[in-house]
Amino acid sequence: MRNNTNYMETCVLASLEMIAHNGQMFLENFYKKGINSLVAAIETPPYAFVIPKEQTDPKGANGAFWMSCGNTGLNFRYRKNPGTMEKPLLKKGM
C-alpha cells in the first residue's frame, strides 16, 4: 500500500510541476478546446435529440433529460406529428 501511495504522490507532484511551468500553454489549450466545442455544437449535427414517448423507465428518461439541460439554455418541444426520423425535427440554430 505504501508503494502505491508514494507512486500516486509522485505523479501528482510531477503533474503540478508541469502545470506550474507551462501554465500559459494549458490555459490556451483549455480556451481552444472550449471554442472548438462551441463551433462543433453550432455547425455539426445532431441539432436535436428525439426521446421516444414509450420508455421502459419514463421517470429515468425524464430525469436524465433535465439533468443534461441544466442551465445550458436548451429548449425542448413535444412532437405533435411523429412522421419519419429521416428529417430533422428542428432546423439548425433553433
mmCIF file of C-alpha atoms in Angstrom:
data_model
loop_
_atom_site.group_PDB
_atom_site.id
_atom_site.type_symbol
_atom_site.label_atom_id
_atom_site.label_comp_id
_atom_site.label_asym_id
_atom_site.label_seq_id
_atom_site.Cartn_x
_atom_site.Cartn_y
_atom_site.Cartn_z
ATOM 1 C CA MET A 1 0.000 0.000 0.000
ATOM 2 C CA ARG A 2 2.781 2.389 0.861
ATOM 3 C CA ASN A 3 4.378 1.981 -2.571
ATOM 4 C CA ASN A 4 1.065 2.786 -4.257
ATOM 5 C CA THR A 5 0.657 5.918 -2.165
ATOM 6 C CA ASN A 6 4.209 7.061 -2.897
ATOM 7 C CA TYR A 7 3.676 6.464 -6.610
ATOM 8 C CA MET A 8 0.419 8.451 -6.620
ATOM 9 C CA GLU A 9 2.058 11.304 -4.735
ATOM 10 C CA THR A 10 4.954 11.382 -7.208
ATOM 11 C CA CYS A 11 2.517 11.535 -10.144
ATOM 12 C CA VAL A 12 0.520 14.361 -8.593
ATOM 13 C CA LEU A 13 3.634 16.378 -7.789
ATOM 14 C CA ALA A 14 5.015 15.854 -11.307
ATOM 15 C CA SER A 15 1.682 16.976 -12.803
ATOM 16 C CA LEU A 16 1.540 20.076 -10.622
ATOM 17 C CA GLU A 17 5.115 20.993 -11.520
ATOM 18 C CA MET A 18 4.382 20.567 -15.227
ATOM 19 C CA ILE A 19 1.321 22.818 -15.000
ATOM 20 C CA ALA A 20 3.248 25.386 -12.941
ATOM 21 C CA HIS A 21 5.958 25.632 -15.612
ATOM 22 C CA ASN A 22 3.568 25.544 -18.601
ATOM 23 C CA GLY A 23 0.542 27.398 -17.241
ATOM 24 C CA GLN A 24 0.079 29.645 -20.283
ATOM 25 C CA MET A 25 0.052 26.652 -22.642
ATOM 26 C CA PHE A 26 -2.533 24.820 -20.519
ATOM 27 C CA LEU A 27 -4.711 27.934 -20.352
ATOM 28 C CA GLU A 28 -4.554 28.474 -24.127
ATOM 29 C CA ASN A 29 -5.336 24.821 -24.841
ATOM 30 C CA PHE A 30 -8.285 24.883 -22.446
ATOM 31 C CA TYR A 31 -9.604 28.015 -24.174
ATOM 32 C CA LYS A 32 -9.155 26.477 -27.639
ATOM 33 C CA LYS A 33 -10.941 23.323 -26.508
ATOM 34 C CA GLY A 34 -13.919 25.399 -25.363
ATOM 35 C CA ILE A 35 -14.056 27.377 -28.622
ATOM 36 C CA ASN A 36 -13.813 24.186 -30.690
ATOM 37 C CA SER A 37 -16.657 22.640 -28.684
ATOM 38 C CA LEU A 38 -18.885 25.661 -29.275
ATOM 39 C CA VAL A 39 -18.134 25.716 -33.002
ATOM 40 C CA ALA A 40 -18.801 21.981 -33.296
ATOM 41 C CA ALA A 41 -22.105 22.323 -31.432
ATOM 42 C CA ILE A 42 -23.267 25.063 -33.795
ATOM 43 C CA GLU A 43 -22.025 23.659 -37.110
ATOM 44 C CA THR A 44 -22.423 19.887 -36.838
ATOM 45 C CA PRO A 45 -25.369 17.584 -36.206
ATOM 46 C CA PRO A 46 -27.225 16.499 -34.160
ATOM 47 C CA TYR A 47 -29.254 19.642 -33.837
ATOM 48 C CA ALA A 48 -31.928 17.775 -31.932
ATOM 49 C CA PHE A 49 -32.422 14.574 -29.995
ATOM 50 C CA VAL A 50 -35.592 12.527 -30.015
ATOM 51 C CA ILE A 51 -36.612 10.785 -26.822
ATOM 52 C CA PRO A 52 -39.356 8.273 -27.627
ATOM 53 C CA LYS A 53 -42.522 8.592 -25.574
ATOM 54 C CA GLU A 54 -42.652 4.838 -24.980
ATOM 55 C CA GLN A 55 -39.932 4.264 -22.393
ATOM 56 C CA THR A 56 -39.408 1.333 -20.087
ATOM 57 C CA ASP A 57 -38.400 3.863 -17.418
ATOM 58 C CA PRO A 58 -40.076 7.205 -18.251
ATOM 59 C CA LYS A 59 -39.096 8.809 -14.936
ATOM 60 C CA GLY A 60 -35.451 7.898 -15.513
ATOM 61 C CA ALA A 61 -35.503 9.306 -19.055
ATOM 62 C CA ASN A 62 -37.159 12.477 -17.787
ATOM 63 C CA GLY A 63 -34.581 12.868 -15.001
ATOM 64 C CA ALA A 64 -31.662 12.292 -17.383
ATOM 65 C CA PHE A 65 -33.077 14.873 -19.781
ATOM 66 C CA TRP A 66 -33.470 17.564 -17.127
ATOM 67 C CA MET A 67 -30.026 16.864 -15.655
ATOM 68 C CA SER A 68 -28.458 17.262 -19.102
ATOM 69 C CA CYS A 69 -30.267 20.555 -19.718
ATOM 70 C CA GLY A 70 -29.097 22.240 -16.531
ATOM 71 C CA ASN A 71 -28.526 25.948 -17.199
ATOM 72 C CA THR A 72 -27.411 25.437 -20.797
ATOM 73 C CA GLY A 73 -30.262 27.322 -22.438
ATOM 74 C CA LEU A 74 -31.516 24.220 -24.237
ATOM 75 C CA ASN A 75 -35.177 24.141 -25.056
ATOM 76 C CA PHE A 76 -37.498 21.229 -25.665
ATOM 77 C CA ARG A 77 -40.656 20.652 -27.632
ATOM 78 C CA TYR A 78 -43.210 17.904 -27.717
ATOM 79 C CA ARG A 79 -43.584 16.343 -31.109
ATOM 80 C CA LYS A 80 -47.167 16.524 -32.401
ATOM 81 C CA ASN A 81 -46.652 14.521 -35.593
ATOM 82 C CA PRO A 82 -44.264 11.572 -35.249
ATOM 83 C CA GLY A 83 -43.529 11.456 -39.012
ATOM 84 C CA THR A 84 -40.302 9.887 -40.151
ATOM 85 C CA MET A 85 -36.951 10.069 -38.481
ATOM 86 C CA GLU A 86 -35.139 10.968 -41.716
ATOM 87 C CA LYS A 87 -35.997 14.665 -41.475
ATOM 88 C CA PRO A 88 -34.640 16.757 -38.633
ATOM 89 C CA LEU A 89 -37.166 17.910 -36.042
ATOM 90 C CA LEU A 90 -35.523 21.296 -35.564
ATOM 91 C CA LYS A 91 -33.687 23.467 -38.015
ATOM 92 C CA LYS A 92 -30.100 24.487 -37.401
ATOM 93 C CA GLY A 93 -29.843 27.302 -34.903
ATOM 94 C CA MET A 94 -33.229 26.783 -33.233
#
